[in-house]
GROMACS .gro file of C-alpha atoms in nm:
model
  379
    1MET     CA    1   4.702   5.993   5.298
    2SER     CA    2   4.421   6.236   5.310
    3HIS     CA    3   4.102   6.187   5.500
    4GLU     CA    4   3.766   6.349   5.447
    5PRO     CA    5   3.665   6.559   5.749
    6LEU     CA    6   3.392   6.414   5.969
    7PRO     CA    7   3.048   6.601   5.940
    8ALA     CA    8   2.971   6.841   6.206
    9ALA     CA    9   2.725   6.732   6.465
   10PRO     CA   10   2.378   6.893   6.396
   11THR     CA   11   2.296   7.171   6.651
   12LEU     CA   12   1.973   7.316   6.795
   13SER     CA   13   1.954   7.679   6.896
   14TRP     CA   14   1.703   7.863   7.110
   15THR     CA   15   1.665   8.192   7.295
   16GLN     CA   16   1.600   8.213   7.659
   17GLY     CA   17   1.545   8.561   7.789
   18ASP     CA   18   1.805   8.760   7.605
   19THR     CA   19   2.052   8.469   7.570
   20GLU     CA   20   2.106   8.264   7.278
   21HIS     CA   21   2.181   7.899   7.349
   22THR     CA   22   2.315   7.612   7.132
   23ALA     CA   23   2.341   7.247   7.193
   24VAL     CA   24   2.418   6.934   7.002
   25TRP     CA   25   2.095   6.787   6.841
   26PHE     CA   26   2.020   6.402   6.885
   27SER     CA   27   1.740   6.215   6.712
   28ALA     CA   28   1.731   5.844   6.711
   29SER     CA   29   1.522   5.852   6.394
   30GLY     CA   30   1.755   6.089   6.233
   31ALA     CA   31   1.504   6.375   6.228
   32ALA     CA   32   1.627   6.724   6.144
   33ALA     CA   33   1.663   6.981   6.438
   34PRO     CA   34   1.347   7.168   6.482
   35LYS     CA   35   1.359   7.534   6.353
   36LYS     CA   36   1.121   7.668   6.605
   37VAL     CA   37   1.186   7.602   6.982
   38GLN     CA   38   1.012   7.735   7.277
   39VAL     CA   39   1.143   7.694   7.643
   40VAL     CA   40   0.860   7.550   7.852
   41ASP     CA   41   0.808   7.430   8.225
   42ASP     CA   42   0.558   7.276   8.450
   43SER     CA   43   0.302   7.544   8.371
   44LEU     CA   44   0.254   7.432   8.014
   45THR     CA   45  -0.100   7.245   7.976
   46ALA     CA   46  -0.142   6.945   7.764
   47ASP     CA   47  -0.380   7.128   7.530
   48ASP     CA   48  -0.128   7.397   7.474
   49ALA     CA   49   0.144   7.146   7.415
   50HIS     CA   50  -0.060   6.978   7.161
   51ARG     CA   51  -0.124   7.314   6.993
   52LEU     CA   52   0.248   7.397   6.978
   53ALA     CA   53   0.330   7.051   6.851
   54ALA     CA   54   0.064   7.074   6.580
   55GLN     CA   55   0.224   7.401   6.465
   56GLY     CA   56   0.562   7.239   6.449
   57THR     CA   57   0.697   7.413   6.743
   58ALA     CA   58   0.940   7.209   6.964
   59MET     CA   59   0.906   7.245   7.348
   60LEU     CA   60   1.233   7.243   7.538
   61TRP     CA   61   1.137   7.118   7.890
   62HIS     CA   62   1.288   7.298   8.191
   63GLY     CA   63   1.056   7.166   8.451
   64ASP     CA   64   1.028   6.841   8.650
   65TYR     CA   65   1.109   6.506   8.462
   66HIS     CA   66   0.813   6.320   8.593
   67ASN     CA   67   0.581   6.598   8.482
   68ALA     CA   68   0.731   6.584   8.140
   69ARG     CA   69   0.644   6.221   8.114
   70GLN     CA   70   0.297   6.287   8.224
   71LEU     CA   71   0.265   6.561   7.961
   72LEU     CA   72   0.394   6.330   7.690
   73SER     CA   73   0.111   6.079   7.777
   74ALA     CA   74  -0.136   6.355   7.789
   75MET     CA   75  -0.024   6.461   7.446
   76ALA     CA   76  -0.055   6.115   7.308
   77ARG     CA   77  -0.413   6.084   7.430
   78ARG     CA   78  -0.505   6.398   7.231
   79LEU     CA   79  -0.389   6.246   6.909
   80PRO     CA   80  -0.647   6.077   6.692
   81VAL     CA   81  -0.690   5.699   6.717
   82PHE     CA   82  -0.670   5.505   6.383
   83SER     CA   83  -0.996   5.352   6.266
   84ARG     CA   84  -1.076   5.173   5.941
   85HIS     CA   85  -1.336   5.336   5.704
   86ASP     CA   86  -1.623   5.116   5.594
   87GLY     CA   87  -1.538   4.935   5.277
   88GLU     CA   88  -1.176   5.090   5.262
   89ASP     CA   89  -0.930   4.889   5.076
   90VAL     CA   90  -0.690   4.721   5.327
   91ALA     CA   91  -0.373   4.848   5.142
   92LYS     CA   92  -0.486   5.211   5.155
   93ALA     CA   93  -0.592   5.168   5.513
   94PHE     CA   94  -0.257   5.042   5.616
   95TYR     CA   95  -0.088   5.319   5.429
   96ARG     CA   96  -0.306   5.580   5.614
   97TYR     CA   97  -0.240   5.404   5.940
   98ARG     CA   98   0.142   5.428   5.870
   99GLN     CA   99   0.091   5.799   5.783
  100GLY     CA  100  -0.092   5.849   6.114
  101ARG     CA  101   0.190   5.666   6.305
  102THR     CA  102   0.451   5.885   6.143
  103GLN     CA  103   0.268   6.204   6.220
  104ARG     CA  104   0.207   6.084   6.585
  105ALA     CA  105   0.586   6.029   6.630
  106ARG     CA  106   0.669   6.354   6.479
  107MET     CA  107   0.435   6.551   6.702
  108LEU     CA  108   0.541   6.360   7.026
  109GLY     CA  109   0.916   6.394   6.927
  110LEU     CA  110   0.883   6.778   6.971
  111LEU     CA  111   0.887   6.749   7.350
  112LEU     CA  112   1.256   6.785   7.419
  113VAL     CA  113   1.481   6.746   7.721
  114PRO     CA  114   1.833   6.876   7.789
  115LEU     CA  115   2.124   6.637   7.867
  116GLU     CA  116   2.458   6.718   8.008
  117ALA     CA  117   2.797   6.533   8.061
  118GLY     CA  118   2.759   6.230   8.267
  119PRO     CA  119   2.539   6.167   8.084
  120THR     CA  120   2.248   6.298   8.283
  121VAL     CA  121   1.909   6.446   8.201
  122ALA     CA  122   1.943   6.807   8.340
  123LEU     CA  123   1.588   6.811   8.505
  124ARG     CA  124   1.455   6.784   8.859
  125ARG     CA  125   1.388   6.421   8.975
  126ALA     CA  126   1.548   6.283   8.662
  127PRO     CA  127   1.648   5.911   8.689
  128ASP     CA  128   2.004   5.793   8.624
  129VAL     CA  129   2.013   5.721   8.250
  130ALA     CA  130   2.393   5.720   8.214
  131GLU     CA  131   2.434   5.354   8.117
  132ALA     CA  132   2.131   5.350   7.892
  133TRP     CA  133   2.215   5.653   7.710
  134ARG     CA  134   2.574   5.545   7.659
  135ALA     CA  135   2.448   5.208   7.498
  136ALA     CA  136   2.213   5.384   7.265
  137ALA     CA  137   2.400   5.701   7.162
  138GLY     CA  138   2.742   5.720   7.326
  139ASP     CA  139   2.877   5.960   7.576
  140VAL     CA  140   2.772   6.329   7.623
  141VAL     CA  141   3.059   6.573   7.645
  142GLY     CA  142   2.869   6.899   7.621
  143PRO     CA  143   2.497   7.004   7.606
  144VAL     CA  144   2.276   6.790   7.402
  145VAL     CA  145   1.906   6.813   7.343
  146ALA     CA  146   1.700   6.514   7.242
  147PRO     CA  147   1.325   6.416   7.229
  148LEU     CA  148   1.207   6.280   7.560
  149GLN     CA  149   1.079   5.983   7.355
  150ASP     CA  150   1.429   5.893   7.260
  151VAL     CA  151   1.535   5.912   7.613
  152LEU     CA  152   1.247   5.677   7.720
  153GLY     CA  153   1.329   5.450   7.426
  154ALA     CA  154   1.701   5.427   7.529
  155VAL     CA  155   1.602   5.334   7.896
  156GLY     CA  156   1.347   5.070   7.771
  157ALA     CA  157   1.594   4.924   7.524
  158TYR     CA  158   1.859   4.882   7.809
  159GLU     CA  159   1.616   4.702   8.012
  160TRP     CA  160   1.569   4.468   7.731
  161ARG     CA  161   1.948   4.441   7.711
  162ARG     CA  162   1.975   4.362   8.071
  163ASN     CA  163   1.707   4.100   8.092
  164GLY     CA  164   1.734   3.940   7.761
  165VAL     CA  165   1.487   3.715   7.590
  166PHE     CA  166   1.481   3.357   7.648
  167VAL     CA  167   1.495   3.148   7.316
  168GLN     CA  168   1.363   2.804   7.353
  169GLU     CA  169   1.529   2.690   7.036
  170LEU     CA  170   1.865   2.764   7.208
  171ASP     CA  171   1.769   2.694   7.542
  172ALA     CA  172   1.951   3.021   7.634
  173VAL     CA  173   1.895   3.403   7.652
  174ILE     CA  174   1.955   3.634   7.377
  175TYR     CA  175   2.034   4.000   7.467
  176PRO     CA  176   1.917   4.251   7.213
  177HIS     CA  177   2.112   4.584   7.202
  178TYR     CA  178   1.954   4.924   7.130
  179GLY     CA  179   1.829   4.936   6.788
  180THR     CA  180   1.834   4.559   6.728
  181PHE     CA  181   1.510   4.365   6.704
  182ALA     CA  182   1.436   4.141   6.997
  183PRO     CA  183   1.357   3.767   6.882
  184ILE     CA  184   1.020   3.764   7.062
  185ARG     CA  185   0.818   3.599   6.779
  186SER     CA  186   0.939   3.239   6.827
  187GLU     CA  187   0.760   3.084   6.540
  188TYR     CA  188   1.020   3.182   6.279
  189LEU     CA  189   1.306   3.055   6.498
  190GLY     CA  190   1.126   2.725   6.528
  191LEU     CA  191   1.136   2.686   6.142
  192VAL     CA  192   1.506   2.741   6.132
  193ALA     CA  193   1.546   2.490   6.416
  194GLN     CA  194   1.346   2.219   6.241
  195ALA     CA  195   1.439   2.246   5.863
  196PRO     CA  196   1.655   1.976   5.739
  197LEU     CA  197   2.015   2.100   5.691
  198PRO     CA  198   2.152   2.058   5.354
  199SER     CA  199   2.512   2.050   5.498
  200GLN     CA  200   2.687   2.103   5.820
  201GLU     CA  201   3.015   2.255   5.670
  202LEU     CA  202   2.936   2.625   5.625
  203ALA     CA  203   2.637   2.873   5.635
  204PHE     CA  204   2.585   3.229   5.569
  205ASP     CA  205   2.340   3.424   5.772
  206ILE     CA  206   2.239   3.761   5.591
  207GLY     CA  207   2.113   4.040   5.796
  208THR     CA  208   2.199   3.862   6.135
  209GLY     CA  209   2.061   4.137   6.383
  210THR     CA  210   2.115   3.982   6.727
  211GLY     CA  211   2.278   3.670   6.583
  212VAL     CA  212   2.007   3.435   6.689
  213LEU     CA  213   1.954   3.242   6.351
  214ALA     CA  214   2.333   3.206   6.310
  215ALA     CA  215   2.349   3.067   6.667
  216ILE     CA  216   2.062   2.829   6.598
  217VAL     CA  217   2.231   2.666   6.294
  218ALA     CA  218   2.567   2.674   6.480
  219GLN     CA  219   2.398   2.485   6.781
  220ARG     CA  220   2.249   2.232   6.514
  221GLY     CA  221   2.615   2.141   6.418
  222VAL     CA  222   2.711   2.365   6.131
  223LYS     CA  223   3.085   2.399   6.169
  224ARG     CA  224   3.134   2.742   6.039
  225VAL     CA  225   2.880   3.035   6.002
  226VAL     CA  226   2.952   3.377   5.847
  227ALA     CA  227   2.696   3.632   5.968
  228THR     CA  228   2.660   3.967   5.794
  229ASP     CA  229   2.470   4.290   5.887
  230SER     CA  230   2.514   4.642   5.742
  231GLU     CA  231   2.459   4.796   6.083
  232PRO     CA  232   2.766   4.822   6.318
  233ARG     CA  233   2.545   4.824   6.629
  234ALA     CA  234   2.394   4.487   6.511
  235ILE     CA  235   2.733   4.325   6.461
  236ALA     CA  236   2.834   4.429   6.812
  237CYS     CA  237   2.499   4.278   6.954
  238ALA     CA  238   2.573   3.959   6.758
  239GLN     CA  239   2.917   3.920   6.870
  240ASP     CA  240   2.809   3.991   7.236
  241ASN     CA  241   2.556   3.715   7.207
  242LEU     CA  242   2.787   3.469   7.029
  243GLU     CA  243   3.052   3.505   7.304
  244ARG     CA  244   2.795   3.453   7.580
  245LEU     CA  245   2.670   3.134   7.400
  246GLY     CA  246   3.031   3.010   7.340
  247LEU     CA  247   2.992   3.011   6.978
  248ALA     CA  248   3.224   3.283   6.892
  249ASP     CA  249   3.488   3.039   6.750
  250VAL     CA  250   3.207   2.894   6.507
  251VAL     CA  251   3.027   3.206   6.399
  252GLU     CA  252   3.206   3.510   6.237
  253ALA     CA  253   3.004   3.825   6.265
  254THR     CA  254   3.117   4.080   6.005
  255GLU     CA  255   2.989   4.423   5.894
  256GLY     CA  256   2.887   4.414   5.528
  257ASP     CA  257   2.597   4.460   5.287
  258MET     CA  258   2.437   4.144   5.210
  259PHE     CA  259   2.655   3.854   5.108
  260PRO     CA  260   3.012   3.781   5.216
  261ASP     CA  261   3.259   3.656   4.944
  262GLY     CA  262   3.243   3.312   4.833
  263ARG     CA  263   2.963   3.035   4.824
  264ALA     CA  264   2.807   2.820   5.097
  265PRO     CA  265   2.578   2.520   5.086
  266LEU     CA  266   2.330   2.705   5.321
  267VAL     CA  267   2.249   3.077   5.290
  268LEU     CA  268   1.961   3.211   5.519
  269CYS     CA  269   1.799   3.537   5.547
  270ASN     CA  270   1.517   3.678   5.753
  271PRO     CA  271   1.450   4.020   5.578
  272PRO     CA  272   1.204   4.268   5.703
  273TRP     CA  273   0.860   4.132   5.621
  274LEU     CA  274   0.665   4.441   5.502
  275PRO     CA  275   0.753   4.675   5.231
  276GLY     CA  276   0.754   5.035   5.343
  277THR     CA  277   0.956   5.325   5.480
  278ALA     CA  278   1.149   5.273   5.807
  279ASN     CA  279   1.102   5.562   6.037
  280THR     CA  280   1.299   5.441   6.334
  281LEU     CA  281   1.584   5.197   6.406
  282LEU     CA  282   1.355   4.918   6.485
  283ASP     CA  283   1.151   4.982   6.194
  284ASN     CA  284   1.446   4.862   5.987
  285ALA     CA  285   1.370   4.517   6.127
  286VAL     CA  286   1.009   4.532   6.000
  287TYR     CA  287   0.994   4.758   5.691
  288ASP     CA  288   1.205   4.688   5.382
  289PRO     CA  289   1.170   5.003   5.150
  290LYS     CA  290   1.058   4.884   4.813
  291SER     CA  291   1.136   4.538   4.913
  292ARG     CA  292   1.507   4.615   4.852
  293MET     CA  293   1.661   4.359   5.089
  294LEU     CA  294   1.426   4.090   4.994
  295LYS     CA  295   1.502   4.155   4.621
  296ALA     CA  296   1.874   4.171   4.669
  297PHE     CA  297   1.881   3.832   4.850
  298LEU     CA  298   1.681   3.667   4.581
  299ASN     CA  299   1.884   3.823   4.299
  300GLY     CA  300   2.218   3.736   4.459
  301LEU     CA  301   2.141   3.405   4.623
  302ALA     CA  302   2.223   3.179   4.320
  303GLY     CA  303   2.567   3.327   4.289
  304HIS     CA  304   2.640   3.243   4.649
  305LEU     CA  305   2.521   2.877   4.676
  306THR     CA  306   2.748   2.581   4.610
  307PRO     CA  307   2.613   2.317   4.380
  308GLY     CA  308   2.320   2.147   4.552
  309GLY     CA  309   2.305   2.423   4.809
  310GLU     CA  310   1.988   2.571   4.962
  311GLY     CA  311   1.881   2.929   5.037
  312TRP     CA  312   1.646   2.967   5.328
  313LEU     CA  313   1.404   3.259   5.294
  314VAL     CA  314   1.236   3.331   5.629
  315ILE     CA  315   0.930   3.562   5.574
  316SER     CA  316   0.555   3.609   5.667
  317ASP     CA  317   0.283   3.642   5.415
  318LEU     CA  318   0.127   3.926   5.614
  319ALA     CA  319   0.228   4.183   5.334
  320GLU     CA  320   0.004   3.970   5.095
  321HIS     CA  321  -0.299   3.971   5.329
  322LEU     CA  322  -0.239   4.360   5.368
  323GLY     CA  323  -0.230   4.399   4.991
  324LEU     CA  324   0.126   4.527   4.991
  325ARG     CA  325   0.284   4.242   4.790
  326SER     CA  326   0.129   3.965   4.598
  327ARG     CA  327   0.234   3.588   4.600
  328GLU     CA  328   0.279   3.612   4.220
  329GLU     CA  329   0.518   3.906   4.275
  330LEU     CA  330   0.729   3.700   4.527
  331LEU     CA  331   0.737   3.384   4.299
  332GLY     CA  332   0.827   3.613   4.001
  333TRP     CA  333   1.127   3.746   4.197
  334ILE     CA  334   1.231   3.400   4.298
  335ASP     CA  335   1.217   3.286   3.922
  336LYS     CA  336   1.400   3.598   3.807
  337GLY     CA  337   1.682   3.534   4.043
  338GLY     CA  338   1.745   3.198   3.877
  339LEU     CA  339   1.604   3.008   4.163
  340GLU     CA  340   1.335   2.733   4.220
  341VAL     CA  341   1.124   2.632   4.530
  342LEU     CA  342   1.256   2.312   4.675
  343GLY     CA  343   1.018   2.308   4.965
  344LYS     CA  344   0.834   2.521   5.209
  345LEU     CA  345   0.785   2.495   5.603
  346ASP     CA  346   0.493   2.696   5.732
  347THR     CA  347   0.367   2.787   6.082
  348PRO     CA  348   0.074   2.989   6.203
  349PRO     CA  349   0.132   3.317   6.404
  350LYS     CA  350   0.138   3.289   6.786
  351HIS     CA  351   0.180   3.647   6.890
  352PRO     CA  352  -0.095   3.842   7.070
  353ARG     CA  353  -0.187   4.085   6.789
  354SER     CA  354  -0.287   3.788   6.561
  355MET     CA  355  -0.565   3.720   6.831
  356ASP     CA  356  -0.662   4.074   6.899
  357ARG     CA  357  -1.000   4.129   6.734
  358SER     CA  358  -0.986   4.504   6.828
  359ASP     CA  359  -0.692   4.538   6.594
  360PRO     CA  360  -0.800   4.722   6.268
  361PHE     CA  361  -0.602   4.471   6.063
  362PHE     CA  362  -0.722   4.166   6.254
  363ALA     CA  363  -0.857   4.006   5.943
  364ALA     CA  364  -0.511   4.024   5.779
  365ARG     CA  365  -0.325   3.925   6.098
  366SER     CA  366  -0.533   3.627   6.178
  367LYS     CA  367  -0.452   3.463   5.833
  368GLU     CA  368  -0.088   3.524   5.850
  369THR     CA  369   0.144   3.239   5.796
  370THR     CA  370   0.518   3.255   5.850
  371SER     CA  371   0.731   3.039   5.616
  372LEU     CA  372   1.074   2.905   5.565
  373TRP     CA  373   1.113   2.884   5.174
  374ARG     CA  374   1.390   2.628   5.072
  375LEU     CA  375   1.542   2.769   4.749
  376GLY     CA  376   1.786   2.614   4.511
  377ALA     CA  377   1.967   2.749   4.189
  378LYS     CA  378   1.805   2.643   3.874
  379ALA     CA  379   1.991   2.364   3.685
   0.00000   0.00000   0.00000
């Protein structure tokens, strides 16, 4: 049996003095290795760092770790703050906002730090990041260079994983792993906990993430749940949480794109709520490029429901208020999928941004409604 060779890890090269150096390149967002790299230290000013980043030059830090963090913050303060133009169309404004966020992340991602086997950040006064980095990116067996932002992201994500998020609907804690979205917006969990179950025999959870929705329906008495996700790290996270909750015998978390084989009387899905390009791992939980997952769920749902079964689509209408998708489009996709609306449960937002009047998209966020659409196959 022949096997395709694994692709070689991307590398980053730079010159220091008269010596050429090479290290494995890591980027959580999958960004290509920078072509221009300059070795810098504590003498680099924030203005010079901003200028180099604007030119597309990466800065490989060889100074003090805490000074690097301060420099990153100083660079961020020099980047423009988004503001709405008078009379600007909301969809155009949001697109411009997203462009600005992408550019901001690209520039801040050009401040790089070296990692060595351990794994350890090879800088003065660097903290112990070994467990956090392994959880995010695996072991380090040789020189690695990564954006400082990614190191900070790994450390922050590990804190979420260690502390967990209390979920009232489960009366338990869910532990999000690196790259899986923490269930911090409780309103959509409440909808799944309250909707009348069409059956307690079997349910499919499409795009399970942390496994929180699968756990809720299992705790409600569904005897068997099959939970799918296309991301291996999400399946590992869901399995971890289900074992902690004592539900591993009820819920099977399996890697796969969309639906498992067969049909079920209940199929639920909480797809990303906004159409748009995902630039980071966590963006995958928020942005659905060209509404691919939403459309795939609606197109395939009827073929995976048992007679009289229900599909639960859990989604916000924020995209409608931002001018990114219309209600008519959503209803058209439902109809095209051979589905009909059996009912709908709604809840207003409770998260802080919906009440933040300084947010440039406050008008849209304050009108947001999160809904559980109960869908059935047309007769």
